[in-house]
Structures are given as C-alpha cells and as structure tokens.
Coordinates of C-alpha atoms in Angstrom, one line a residue:
M1 CA -28.8 74.1 -63.8
E2 CA -30.4 71.8 -61.0
N3 CA -30.3 67.7 -62.1
P4 CA -33.7 66.6 -62.4
P5 CA -33.9 63.3 -59.6
K6 CA -33.5 59.9 -60.7
Q7 CA -36.4 57.7 -60.7
D8 CA -36.6 53.5 -59.9
A9 CA -35.7 52.1 -62.9
V10 CA -39.4 50.3 -63.0
V11 CA -40.9 53.8 -62.8
G12 CA -42.0 55.7 -66.3
N13 CA -42.0 52.4 -68.8
S14 CA -44.7 50.6 -70.2
E15 CA -45.9 47.1 -68.6
A16 CA -44.5 45.3 -71.8
E17 CA -41.2 47.2 -70.3
Q18 CA -41.7 46.7 -67.6
E19 CA -42.7 42.1 -67.8
T20 CA -39.5 42.2 -69.8
I21 CA -37.9 43.6 -67.2
A22 CA -38.9 41.0 -64.5
A23 CA -38.7 38.6 -66.7
N24 CA -34.6 39.0 -67.2
Q25 CA -33.9 40.1 -63.3
V26 CA -32.0 36.9 -61.9
P27 CA -33.0 36.5 -58.5
E28 CA -30.4 36.5 -55.7
T29 CA -28.7 34.3 -53.5
G30 CA -28.6 34.2 -49.5
E31 CA -24.9 34.8 -49.9
S32 CA -25.5 37.8 -52.1
L33 CA -28.2 39.3 -50.1
I34 CA -25.7 38.9 -46.9
R35 CA -22.2 40.4 -48.4
K36 CA -25.0 43.5 -49.8
S37 CA -26.6 44.0 -46.9
E38 CA -23.6 44.0 -45.1
D39 CA -22.5 46.8 -47.5
I40 CA -25.2 48.5 -46.8
L41 CA -24.9 49.0 -42.9
R42 CA -21.0 49.4 -43.5
R43 CA -22.9 52.2 -45.8
M44 CA -24.5 53.7 -43.6
N45 CA -22.9 53.6 -40.2
S46 CA -20.5 55.8 -42.4
L47 CA -23.4 58.2 -43.0
K48 CA -23.9 61.9 -41.5
L49 CA -26.3 62.3 -39.0
E50 CA -28.7 64.9 -41.0
E51 CA -28.7 61.9 -44.2
K52 CA -29.3 58.6 -41.6
D53 CA -33.4 58.8 -41.6
S54 CA -33.5 59.3 -45.5
S55 CA -30.8 57.3 -45.9
I56 CA -32.2 54.1 -43.9
K57 CA -35.3 53.9 -45.7
A58 CA -33.9 53.3 -48.7
A59 CA -31.4 50.7 -47.6
V60 CA -34.2 48.8 -46.3
L61 CA -36.4 49.2 -49.0
E62 CA -33.3 47.7 -51.6
A63 CA -32.0 45.2 -48.9
S64 CA -35.6 43.9 -48.8
H65 CA -36.2 42.9 -52.6
V66 CA -38.8 39.6 -53.8
D67 CA -36.0 36.9 -54.2
G68 CA -39.0 34.6 -55.2
D69 CA -39.2 33.4 -51.3
G70 CA -40.1 36.4 -50.1
L71 CA -39.2 39.5 -48.7
M72 CA -35.7 38.8 -46.9
K73 CA -35.9 40.0 -42.7
L74 CA -33.1 41.5 -42.2
D75 CA -32.9 40.2 -38.5
G76 CA -33.4 36.6 -40.7
N77 CA -30.9 34.0 -40.0
A78 CA -29.3 35.4 -43.1
V79 CA -28.5 38.7 -40.7
E80 CA -27.9 37.8 -37.4
K81 CA -28.6 39.9 -34.0
K82 CA -25.3 40.4 -33.0
D83 CA -23.9 41.9 -35.8
M84 CA -27.1 44.4 -36.2
K85 CA -26.2 45.5 -32.5
E86 CA -21.7 45.9 -33.4
N87 CA -22.8 47.8 -37.3
T88 CA -25.3 50.0 -35.4
R89 CA -23.4 50.5 -32.4
G90 CA -23.1 54.5 -31.5
S91 CA -25.9 55.7 -33.7
P92 CA -28.5 57.9 -33.0
T93 CA -31.4 55.2 -34.6
A94 CA -31.8 52.0 -34.7
I95 CA -33.0 49.7 -37.8
K96 CA -36.5 48.8 -37.2
P97 CA -37.4 46.0 -41.1
N98 CA -41.5 45.7 -39.4
D99 CA -42.6 49.8 -40.2
E100 CA -45.2 48.7 -36.8
E101 CA -43.0 49.1 -34.7
P102 CA -42.1 52.6 -34.2
L103 CA -38.7 53.9 -34.7
P104 CA -36.1 54.9 -31.5
T105 CA -35.3 58.5 -30.4
N106 CA -32.1 60.0 -30.9
E107 CA -32.4 60.0 -25.9
E108 CA -32.7 56.0 -26.7
K109 CA -29.6 54.9 -26.0
P110 CA -28.3 51.5 -28.8
D111 CA -28.3 49.2 -26.4
Q112 CA -31.5 49.5 -24.9
A113 CA -32.9 49.6 -29.2
I114 CA -32.1 46.6 -29.8
V115 CA -32.8 44.4 -26.7
E116 CA -32.7 40.1 -27.7
E117 CA -35.3 37.3 -26.1
G118 CA -34.6 37.1 -22.0
G119 CA -33.4 41.3 -22.5
A120 CA -36.3 43.3 -21.3
E121 CA -35.8 43.2 -17.5
D122 CA -32.2 43.7 -17.4
A123 CA -32.5 47.2 -20.0
K124 CA -35.3 48.1 -17.9
K125 CA -33.4 48.2 -14.7
K126 CA -30.3 49.4 -16.1
K127 CA -32.9 52.8 -16.8
K128 CA -33.8 52.7 -13.5
K129 CA -30.4 53.0 -12.2
S130 CA -29.5 55.7 -15.1
K131 CA -33.1 57.6 -14.3
A132 CA -32.0 57.5 -9.4
K133 CA -28.3 58.4 -10.8
N134 CA -29.0 61.0 -12.5
S135 CA -31.5 63.0 -10.0
K136 CA -31.5 65.6 -7.5
P137 CA -31.2 65.5 -3.7
K138 CA -34.1 66.9 -2.1
P139 CA -33.3 70.0 -0.9
S140 CA -32.6 70.0 3.2
G141 CA -34.1 73.8 3.8
F142 CA -30.5 75.4 4.1
E143 CA -29.9 76.0 0.8
Q144 CA -28.6 79.6 0.6
Y145 CA -31.6 81.3 -1.2
F146 CA -34.3 78.4 0.9
V147 CA -37.6 80.0 2.3
D148 CA -40.0 78.5 3.8
V149 CA -43.3 77.4 1.5
P150 CA -46.6 80.6 2.4
V151 CA -48.1 79.6 5.1
T152 CA -52.3 77.8 4.0
P153 CA -55.1 79.0 5.4
A154 CA -55.3 75.4 7.2
E155 CA -52.1 75.8 8.5
Y156 CA -52.1 78.9 10.0
L157 CA -55.5 77.8 12.0
E158 CA -53.9 75.3 13.2
E159 CA -51.0 76.9 14.2
E160 CA -52.4 80.0 16.2
N161 CA -53.5 77.3 18.1
L162 CA -50.8 75.3 18.4
Y163 CA -48.1 78.7 19.2
A164 CA -51.9 80.6 20.9
P165 CA -50.0 83.3 23.3
T166 CA -51.6 81.6 26.3
K167 CA -49.2 78.6 26.2
S168 CA -45.8 79.5 28.3
I169 CA -43.1 80.5 26.1
T170 CA -41.2 77.4 27.0
E171 CA -44.0 75.2 25.8
R172 CA -44.1 77.2 22.6
L173 CA -40.8 77.3 21.9
Q174 CA -41.0 73.5 22.6
I175 CA -43.1 72.0 19.5
A176 CA -41.8 74.4 17.4
I177 CA -38.6 72.8 17.9
Q178 CA -40.2 69.9 16.9
R179 CA -42.2 70.5 14.0
Y180 CA -38.6 72.5 12.6
I181 CA -36.4 69.1 13.1
A182 CA -38.4 66.6 10.9
R183 CA -38.9 69.9 8.0
R184 CA -35.2 69.9 8.1
K185 CA -32.9 68.0 7.5
F186 CA -29.4 67.6 9.3
D187 CA -26.4 66.8 8.1
P188 CA -23.1 65.8 10.7
L189 CA -21.4 70.0 11.1
R190 CA -25.0 71.3 11.0
K191 CA -26.4 68.6 13.6
Q192 CA -24.1 69.3 16.0
V193 CA -24.1 72.8 15.8
F194 CA -28.4 72.7 16.4
D195 CA -28.0 70.6 19.7
K196 CA -24.6 73.1 21.0
Y197 CA -27.2 75.7 20.4
M198 CA -30.7 74.1 22.3
A199 CA -27.9 73.4 25.3
Y200 CA -26.3 77.0 25.1
G201 CA -30.8 77.6 25.7
R202 CA -31.4 75.0 28.7
V203 CA -32.8 72.9 26.3
K204 CA -32.1 69.2 27.0
S205 CA -32.0 66.3 24.4
G206 CA -32.7 62.9 25.2
P207 CA -35.7 60.3 24.5
N208 CA -39.1 60.9 24.8
P209 CA -40.2 58.4 28.3
F210 CA -43.3 58.9 27.5
T211 CA -44.0 57.6 24.0
G212 CA -45.9 54.2 25.9
G213 CA -48.8 52.5 24.3
H214 CA -49.0 56.1 21.9
D215 CA -49.5 54.9 17.1
E216 CA -48.9 58.5 15.7
K217 CA -50.5 57.5 13.2
D218 CA -53.9 57.5 15.7
P219 CA -55.6 59.7 13.1
S220 CA -58.0 61.4 17.3
L221 CA -54.1 63.0 17.5
T222 CA -53.4 66.3 16.4
A223 CA -50.3 67.6 15.5
E224 CA -50.0 69.2 19.1
D225 CA -50.3 65.1 20.9
I226 CA -47.8 64.6 17.7
A227 CA -45.2 66.9 18.3
R228 CA -45.5 66.0 21.6
L229 CA -44.3 62.2 20.9
K230 CA -42.1 63.1 18.9
A231 CA -40.0 65.6 21.0
R232 CA -36.6 64.6 21.8
H233 CA -35.4 68.6 22.2
F234 CA -37.0 69.3 26.5
F235 CA -36.4 72.2 28.4
V236 CA -34.4 72.5 31.7
D237 CA -37.0 71.5 34.4
D238 CA -35.9 75.2 36.7
A239 CA -36.0 76.6 33.5
E240 CA -39.3 79.4 33.4
E241 CA -37.7 80.1 37.3
T242 CA -34.6 81.0 36.7
S243 CA -33.1 82.1 33.2
E244 CA -35.5 84.6 31.4
V245 CA -36.2 85.1 27.8
D246 CA -33.3 87.0 25.7
F247 CA -33.0 85.4 21.9
D248 CA -30.3 88.0 21.4
G249 CA -28.1 87.5 24.7
V250 CA -27.8 83.9 23.8
A251 CA -27.3 84.6 20.2
K252 CA -24.5 86.5 21.7
G253 CA -23.0 84.6 24.3
F254 CA -23.4 81.4 22.3
L255 CA -22.1 82.5 18.6
S256 CA -18.5 84.3 20.4
A257 CA -17.9 82.7 23.4
Y258 CA -19.4 79.3 23.8
L259 CA -19.4 78.5 19.8
P260 CA -15.2 78.0 19.3
Q261 CA -14.4 77.0 21.2
V262 CA -16.9 73.2 20.6
V263 CA -16.4 73.4 17.3
D264 CA -13.4 73.5 15.1
L265 CA -13.9 76.2 12.7
Y266 CA -11.4 77.2 10.6
R267 CA -12.7 77.5 7.8
Q268 CA -15.3 80.3 6.3
E269 CA -17.4 77.6 4.9
D270 CA -18.2 76.0 8.1
I271 CA -18.5 78.9 9.7
I272 CA -20.7 80.0 7.2
T273 CA -22.8 76.6 7.5
A274 CA -22.5 77.3 11.8
V275 CA -23.6 80.4 12.0
G276 CA -26.1 80.2 8.8
V277 CA -27.6 76.8 11.2
V278 CA -29.5 79.6 14.5
R279 CA -30.6 82.2 11.9
N280 CA -32.2 79.0 10.2
F281 CA -34.0 78.7 12.9
L282 CA -35.1 82.4 13.7
N283 CA -37.2 82.8 9.7
Y284 CA -38.4 79.5 11.3
L285 CA -39.2 81.2 14.4
L286 CA -40.5 84.5 13.0
H287 CA -42.8 83.0 9.6
H288 CA -44.6 81.1 12.2
D289 CA -44.6 83.3 14.5
V290 CA -44.1 81.7 17.0
V291 CA -43.0 84.3 19.5
P292 CA -45.0 87.3 18.6
D293 CA -44.4 88.8 22.4
Y294 CA -40.3 88.4 21.6
K295 CA -40.4 89.3 17.5
S296 CA -37.3 92.1 18.2
Q297 CA -35.3 90.2 20.6
V298 CA -35.4 87.5 17.2
E299 CA -34.9 90.1 14.7
A300 CA -31.8 91.5 17.4
A301 CA -30.5 88.3 16.9
K302 CA -30.6 87.9 13.0
R303 CA -28.7 90.9 13.1
T304 CA -25.5 89.5 15.5
C305 CA -26.0 86.1 13.1
D306 CA -25.1 89.0 10.1
L307 CA -22.2 90.5 11.8
A308 CA -20.7 86.6 13.1
E309 CA -20.1 86.0 9.5
G310 CA -17.9 88.4 8.9
Q311 CA -16.0 88.4 12.4
L312 CA -15.4 85.2 13.1
W313 CA -13.5 84.4 10.0
L314 CA -11.9 87.7 10.7
C315 CA -10.8 86.7 14.6
C316 CA -10.2 82.8 12.7
Q317 CA -6.8 84.8 10.8
A318 CA -5.8 87.5 13.3
S319 CA -5.4 84.7 15.7
T320 CA -3.3 82.5 13.2
R321 CA -1.0 85.2 12.1
L322 CA -0.3 87.5 15.4
P323 CA 1.6 88.4 16.7
G324 CA 3.0 89.3 13.2
T325 CA 7.3 90.2 11.8
F326 CA 7.5 93.0 14.4
N327 CA 6.3 91.9 17.0
E328 CA 8.2 88.4 16.5
A329 CA 10.8 90.5 16.0
C330 CA 10.4 92.4 19.5
S331 CA 10.1 89.3 20.8
L332 CA 13.2 87.7 19.4
L333 CA 15.8 90.9 20.1
W334 CA 13.9 92.1 24.1
G335 CA 13.4 88.6 25.5
G336 CA 10.1 86.8 25.1
F337 CA 8.3 83.3 23.6
Y338 CA 10.5 83.4 20.3
R339 CA 13.9 84.7 22.1
D340 CA 13.6 81.1 24.2
T341 CA 13.0 79.5 21.5
Y342 CA 15.5 80.3 19.1
P343 CA 17.1 77.9 17.7
E344 CA 21.3 77.7 18.8
D345 CA 22.7 75.2 15.8
M346 CA 20.8 77.1 12.5
E347 CA 22.0 73.7 10.3
A348 CA 20.2 70.9 12.6
A349 CA 17.7 74.1 12.7
K350 CA 17.3 73.9 8.8
E351 CA 17.7 70.5 8.2
M352 CA 14.7 69.7 11.1
E353 CA 12.3 72.1 8.8
V354 CA 12.6 74.2 12.5
L355 CA 13.4 77.9 10.8
P356 CA 11.9 80.4 12.9
K357 CA 9.7 83.2 10.5
V358 CA 12.6 86.4 11.5
L359 CA 16.1 85.6 11.5
L360 CA 18.2 87.4 14.1
A361 CA 20.8 88.4 11.8
D362 CA 17.0 89.5 10.1
A363 CA 15.9 90.8 13.2
K364 CA 17.2 94.5 14.4
K365 CA 16.0 96.6 10.9
I366 CA 12.6 94.8 10.8
F367 CA 12.4 96.5 14.5
I368 CA 14.0 99.7 13.5
A369 CA 12.0 100.2 10.4
G370 CA 9.8 100.3 12.6
L371 CA 10.1 102.4 14.9
A372 CA 10.9 104.8 12.4
A373 CA 7.9 104.8 10.2
H374 CA 5.9 105.3 13.3
G375 CA 8.0 106.1 16.8
S376 CA 7.6 110.0 18.0
Q377 CA 11.0 111.5 17.9
E378 CA 11.1 111.0 22.0
K379 CA 11.0 107.8 21.7
M380 CA 14.0 107.9 18.8
K381 CA 16.0 110.3 20.8
T382 CA 15.7 107.2 23.8
Y383 CA 16.2 104.6 22.7
N384 CA 19.2 105.7 20.3
D385 CA 20.5 107.3 24.5
Q386 CA 19.5 103.9 25.8
M387 CA 21.6 102.2 22.7
S388 CA 24.5 103.9 23.2
Q389 CA 25.3 103.6 27.0
K390 CA 23.2 99.9 26.9
S391 CA 21.1 101.1 29.3
F392 CA 17.9 99.2 27.8
Y393 CA 15.7 97.3 30.0
V394 CA 11.8 95.1 29.7
K395 CA 10.1 98.0 32.2
R396 CA 7.5 95.5 32.1
K397 CA 5.1 91.5 31.0
F398 CA 2.0 91.1 31.7
E399 CA -1.3 89.1 29.7
T400 CA -4.0 90.7 29.9
F401 CA -6.9 91.4 27.3
I402 CA -7.4 94.0 24.9
E403 CA -9.7 95.8 22.7
V404 CA -9.0 97.9 19.1
D405 CA -9.8 101.3 19.8
K406 CA -9.1 102.5 16.4
I407 CA -6.5 101.0 13.3
I408 CA -3.7 102.9 11.7
M409 CA -3.1 102.3 8.2
P410 CA -0.2 103.1 5.6
N411 CA 0.2 106.5 4.9
Q412 CA 2.5 107.6 1.8
Y413 CA 4.9 109.0 3.8
V414 CA 5.4 104.5 5.8
R415 CA 4.8 103.8 2.2
A416 CA 7.9 105.7 0.1
M417 CA 10.3 104.6 2.9
Y418 CA 9.2 100.9 3.0
E419 CA 9.5 100.8 -1.1
H420 CA 13.6 102.2 -0.2
P421 CA 16.0 99.5 -0.4
V422 CA 17.4 100.3 3.0
S423 CA 14.4 99.7 4.9
G424 CA 15.7 95.5 2.9
G425 CA 12.2 94.7 1.2
F426 CA 10.0 93.9 4.8
P427 CA 6.0 93.9 4.6
R428 CA 4.8 96.9 5.4
T429 CA 4.0 97.8 8.4
G430 CA 0.7 100.3 10.4
K431 CA -0.2 100.9 14.0
I432 CA -3.6 99.9 16.2
E433 CA -4.5 102.0 19.4
T434 CA -6.1 100.0 21.8
K435 CA -7.0 100.3 25.5
T436 CA -7.6 97.3 29.0
W437 CA -11.0 95.2 28.0
Y438 CA -11.4 93.7 31.3
N439 CA -12.8 90.2 29.9
P440 CA -17.1 88.9 32.2
G441 CA -15.5 85.7 31.7
A442 CA -12.6 85.5 33.5
A443 CA -12.0 83.9 36.3
P444 CA -11.3 86.9 39.6
E445 CA -8.3 88.5 40.3
D446 CA -7.1 88.4 43.7
L447 CA -7.4 91.2 45.2
T448 CA -6.6 93.2 48.8
D449 CA -9.5 95.0 50.7
E450 CA -7.9 98.2 49.8
E451 CA -7.9 97.5 46.2
E452 CA -11.5 96.1 45.8
A453 CA -12.6 99.4 47.7
E454 CA -10.8 101.2 45.6
I455 CA -12.1 100.1 42.5
E456 CA -16.0 100.1 44.1
K457 CA -14.7 103.6 44.6
N458 CA -13.5 104.5 41.1
G459 CA -14.0 101.7 38.2
R460 CA -10.8 99.6 37.3
P461 CA -8.0 101.4 35.8
I462 CA -8.4 101.8 32.1
E463 CA -4.5 102.2 30.1
H464 CA -4.1 102.9 26.7
Y465 CA -1.2 100.6 24.6
D466 CA -0.2 101.5 20.7
F467 CA 1.2 98.0 18.9
I468 CA 3.0 98.0 15.5
V469 CA 1.8 95.6 13.3
E470 CA 2.0 94.2 9.8
E471 CA -0.9 96.1 6.9
G472 CA -1.9 92.7 6.0
L473 CA -3.1 91.8 9.5
L474 CA -4.0 95.2 9.8
L475 CA -7.0 93.9 7.2
N476 CA -8.4 90.6 9.5
M477 CA -8.4 93.2 12.5
F478 CA -11.1 95.9 13.1
P479 CA -12.1 98.0 15.9
G480 CA -13.6 96.5 19.3
I481 CA -11.8 92.7 18.0
K482 CA -10.7 91.9 21.9
I483 CA -6.9 90.1 22.0
Q484 CA -6.0 88.6 25.6
A485 CA -2.5 88.0 25.5
T486 CA 0.7 88.6 26.8
I487 CA 2.5 91.6 26.2
Y488 CA 5.7 93.4 27.0
E489 CA 6.3 97.1 28.0
T490 CA 10.6 98.1 27.0
S491 CA 12.3 100.8 28.8
F492 CA 12.8 102.8 25.7
G493 CA 8.0 104.0 25.9
V494 CA 7.7 100.7 23.0
F495 CA 4.3 98.0 22.8
Y496 CA 4.9 94.3 21.7
F497 CA 2.9 91.4 21.9
D498 CA 4.3 87.6 22.6
Q499 CA 2.0 85.4 22.8
I500 CA -1.3 85.1 21.5
T501 CA -4.1 83.5 23.6
A502 CA -7.4 84.2 22.0
V503 CA -9.6 87.0 19.8
V504 CA -12.2 87.0 19.7
C505 CA -15.8 89.4 18.3
S506 CA -16.5 92.7 19.6
F507 CA -20.3 91.3 21.0
Y508 CA -18.4 89.4 22.8
T509 CA -20.6 88.4 25.3
Y510 CA -20.6 85.5 28.3
L511 CA -23.2 83.7 30.1
L512 CA -23.7 81.5 32.9
N513 CA -25.2 79.5 29.9
E514 CA -21.8 78.0 29.6
D515 CA -21.3 76.3 32.6
L516 CA -24.1 75.0 32.7
V517 CA -24.1 73.3 29.7
D518 CA -22.6 69.8 31.3
Y519 CA -24.1 70.6 34.5
K520 CA -25.9 67.6 36.5
P521 CA -27.6 68.1 40.1
H522 CA -25.1 67.1 43.0
V523 CA -26.5 63.6 44.7
F524 CA -26.1 63.3 48.3
L525 CA -26.3 59.6 48.9
P526 CA -28.4 58.4 52.7
Q527 CA -24.6 57.0 55.4
R528 CA -25.0 53.8 55.5
E529 CA -25.5 52.7 59.5
T530 CA -21.8 50.7 58.7
M531 CA -20.1 53.7 57.7
E532 CA -17.9 54.7 60.6
P533 CA -19.3 58.3 61.8
E534 CA -17.1 61.3 61.3
N535 CA -17.1 61.1 66.0
A536 CA -15.3 57.9 66.2
P537 CA -12.4 57.4 67.7
V538 CA -9.3 57.1 65.5
E539 CA -7.0 54.8 67.2
A540 CA -8.8 51.6 69.0
T541 CA -6.2 49.2 71.2
I542 CA -5.5 45.4 69.1
V543 CA -7.1 42.2 70.2
G544 CA -6.8 39.1 69.0
P545 CA -8.9 37.7 67.4
E546 CA -10.3 35.6 70.3
V547 CA -11.4 39.2 72.0
M548 CA -13.0 41.2 68.7
P549 CA -16.1 41.7 69.3
E550 CA -17.6 40.9 66.2
P551 CA -19.3 43.2 63.3
E552 CA -22.7 43.9 64.9
S553 CA -21.8 44.7 67.9
V554 CA -19.2 46.8 66.2
T555 CA -21.9 48.6 64.2
T556 CA -23.9 48.8 67.2
W557 CA -21.9 50.7 69.5
Y558 CA -20.8 53.4 66.5
K559 CA -24.9 53.5 65.8
K560 CA -24.7 54.3 69.9
V561 CA -22.1 57.1 70.1
D562 CA -23.2 59.3 67.6
T563 CA -26.1 59.7 68.1
G564 CA -24.8 60.1 72.3
S565 CA -27.0 56.8 73.6
A566 CA -23.7 54.9 75.1
E567 CA -24.2 53.4 77.8
G568 CA -22.0 54.7 81.4
D569 CA -20.2 58.2 81.3
G570 CA -17.4 59.3 80.4
D571 CA -14.6 58.2 79.2
D572 CA -16.5 53.9 79.8
A573 CA -18.9 55.7 77.1
A574 CA -16.1 57.5 75.0
G575 CA -13.4 54.9 75.1
P576 CA -13.5 51.9 72.0
A577 CA -16.0 48.7 72.8
W578 CA -12.5 46.5 73.4
S579 CA -11.3 47.9 75.7

C-alpha cells in the first residue's frame, strides 16, 4: 500500500490554527539561514541527475522563507557567488532564484551558467573558440567519394561558351585548368603532383604577366576574362605545332615512367593520393564537358589510373624485396654482389649490426632445396657431375630488361617438400617465366653496321629466362611487370638475379615529354667585336710595353683580318699587327 504524499505544515489547517502556528514560529537568524542554505546546496550536489529538477525547486522554496525582513536571496551578501560556483560546478543545472530568468540547459557549461559582472565578454569568447575548434574543415575536393555538384542551367550556358568546340584544345584546357584549381584545395603533395603532371603535359606554371591594370571584381568582365586574369598555367608556345593530343598516353607515361622519379612513393597512401590527383582532374574534364571530342581518350586515361593505383604499390614492394633469398644464396655461392660484400669477420659484423641476410652456411642448403623443387632431371644431373668434377663456372653475366610472362606458384609437391625437416625450414619458392624486353627510353646500343642491318632484317632477338623466387615475392608480381637487373647464367643452366636496378608497371610508356619538362631553348649571344675570332693567330712576337700598340688598333686589326679587309697581301696581311 502506497503512502499518501506529504503535505506542507500549513496546508489543510483552519485559519485559526494557521494564525497560531505563524505566531509561534520563531524567525531564523542570518547565520542559521546561511548554514541551512549550505546544507541544501550540499544535498543538491549529492542528488541523482533524475531528481535534481524537482529537488532544486523544493530547496529554493524552503530557503526563501519569510523571516520578517523579506525573502532571503541566495545570491545576496549572506551567500557568496563564489561558493555557489564551487557547489554547483559539475551539475547539469544552475540555481536561478529569480523565476523570471530561465534555467540553463544541460548543453551549457557550468562556468557559463553563472557569470560574474564584467565576465560576459569572456564567456562569449570561450564559446566562439570552442565552436571553431569543433568545426569541420571545408572539403578539399579530393575526398574519396567527392563528386562535383550538378551543373546549373546558368553554369551550363556559361561553360557552353567557355568550352565551345570552335576554340582550340589548348585554349579550352587552359581555362579549365584555372577553374579547376580555384575549386580545389591542394596540400603540398597534391600540389607537387599536379604541377609535375601539368609540366609533363607541356603546361608551364608561373606568374601571369598580363594582369596589370585589370580588376577581377570589375562587373564588365566575363567568366572567360576572369579565368584568363587568374591564369597561372600556360601551354608552351609551340605545343600545338610540335605535339599531339593523347590523354591516355600522357597518363601512362606520367604514372609509369616520370612520377616515380620525381615523387617519393614509398607508402600506399601516397600512391593513392598521387594517382587520385590525375583521376580527379580527368573527372573534372568529363563533368564539365571540356573536351567532348576526346572523351574516349579521357575515359581510357581514367582506366589507366585505376591500373596504376594497384601496380605502383606492387612495384614498390617488389623493388625493395628483390632479388630474394634464393637468388642471394646463388650470388653468394657462384659470384655476384653478395659474394663481393660478404663480411670476412662475422663477429665484427655482428657487433656493427651489418650481418648479411643469407649466411654462407645456409646458402648451399637454400640452393639445393630450390633446385630440387623446380629443376629438371637434366639440370640436376649436370649440376651433380660438375660438382663432382669441380668444373662448374659462371657462363655469362649481363644487364638487361625482362618482362614477366607467367607466374608459377608452388604446387602441392613443392609445399610438401619444404615442410620436410630436411629442407631446413626455408621459405617456399615458386618460379617466373620471363622474356627479353627492350626499354624504349634506354640509351641506344653501340652496334656495328652489320648488327644494325641484321636487326632491321630479323628484328631484335628475344631470349627466355626462368627464375626461382620465394612465394612471398611472387605475390608482389603480376604478368607484364618489367624488371631491370644484372643476371648471371651458370654452366649447369640456372639463371639468377644479382642486383635489381628498376621495377616498372606493365603499361610502362616513355615519351619525349620527360626530356622536355625542364628544357629551355638555347640562346646564342651575339659575338662582341673585342673577342678574338676563331682564325686569329695564336702565337705573337713578345715586345716591350713601349712598342705594344693600343687595344683599339689590335681590335681593328682583328676585325679586318676576320672580314678579309686587311691591307697588304701575303705574309704582311697574315702576320701580327706589331711584327
């Protein structure tokens, strides 16, 4: 059975009883009221959050008792504001004795709920500061799922005039580049990649020399005029005469050949960011219909970006992990870089922390396990015969480019063999089948006339090589990956890598744009009259200073000889002026 709610002492009595109670009630002193209010505040802080609203109202009514001098105000001289702040700090609400003022909400901080005189401005500053701290940064335009807003009818009509097909391709692209830059926020890496991409596409960057005397806020200027005034990227002067438009070719050349040389791409995040800059610009061209006559090329360039995003990271990993444990063991056994740099004093190398990856004691075990897993019976027999006769040798050493044709992962037999204790617990190996690849950007070969005629007649020779590589390295390769390496061939028919120079994508493309990025045309200075001509005499008779002619006469004589107008003939005209 629920207890009936408690009623106030005065409510429910007759008028006579109420007068009697009021007459017998002793007014409380100021000190007792202060102690009572402090007890009330302590009780308020100990209440639960759900009960505070109702308890605060009851406490205010109880503390505001009439004592003959009027209502006692909690923010008066008896109760200091400082004490109230300390007692109410951390509570979701603050006491407001005046019913006219609203209670602060739970979202406001306790320090802002009760503000002393003259502290209102500080509270506003704190509030503004916290708002700026929590505000989100503006989009840069390079977010993962960022899409340009739909083009409005007014913008469509404006861009229809800006990118009219009657204008040249360079003029349209130059306007699009400036408007694209104005709508993007570049960080240092994206800015570096974009400038390199523009330079590779024969677009130079620099200050605009034709902005003097023009105000960008002039209402008479059109969107095209403003784009020209803000232009910081310009096509080179002879771009249209000496170049052809190929968005896909430029994307392939830039991402596969030029970008890895000028930007450090050792993290997958940086590769995604760099490739994303090129893709973002191509999306802008498609979205605003800048080059509708080259739409298929732009879409092909976007597919190249998708391919480069995965292959660049795999090439980066393969270049740092190659040649692998098996090939290092071969280099250590049969000759190569790792044999030449193997430390003689292992104790000193251990103290200096320069121990080799493969020890000499393990090299032969690694080689035998790989040869047994992937070598043919003929190779095994040849190896055993040459080892018993000690007639093995390195047949040839050469540096070349190879292209991976096929990747063969370890099969069930190979896995079982490496799991056997005899294998020594070394990593499993697979095999790659490669062929010769000729780099179009490499230096020309020094060939004789007969060799050049043979190549023109039958084409360049193509050789095929098989290499044994660890399974973990095979995961970083793909068909078409191209490798520049120093290769050794042994007398028993085993090829192995020694040093890796470069690893590039399957779509590697070399363009002359790479050589023209920093190219500056030669400027021939006019020849001064005081300079000696090429056919001037080298030797002259040494004479004293009293006989030496004046510089002006020497210059005149040289000029005469150079023009063929010297007086006299024969030896008199060809000799020195002072002889």
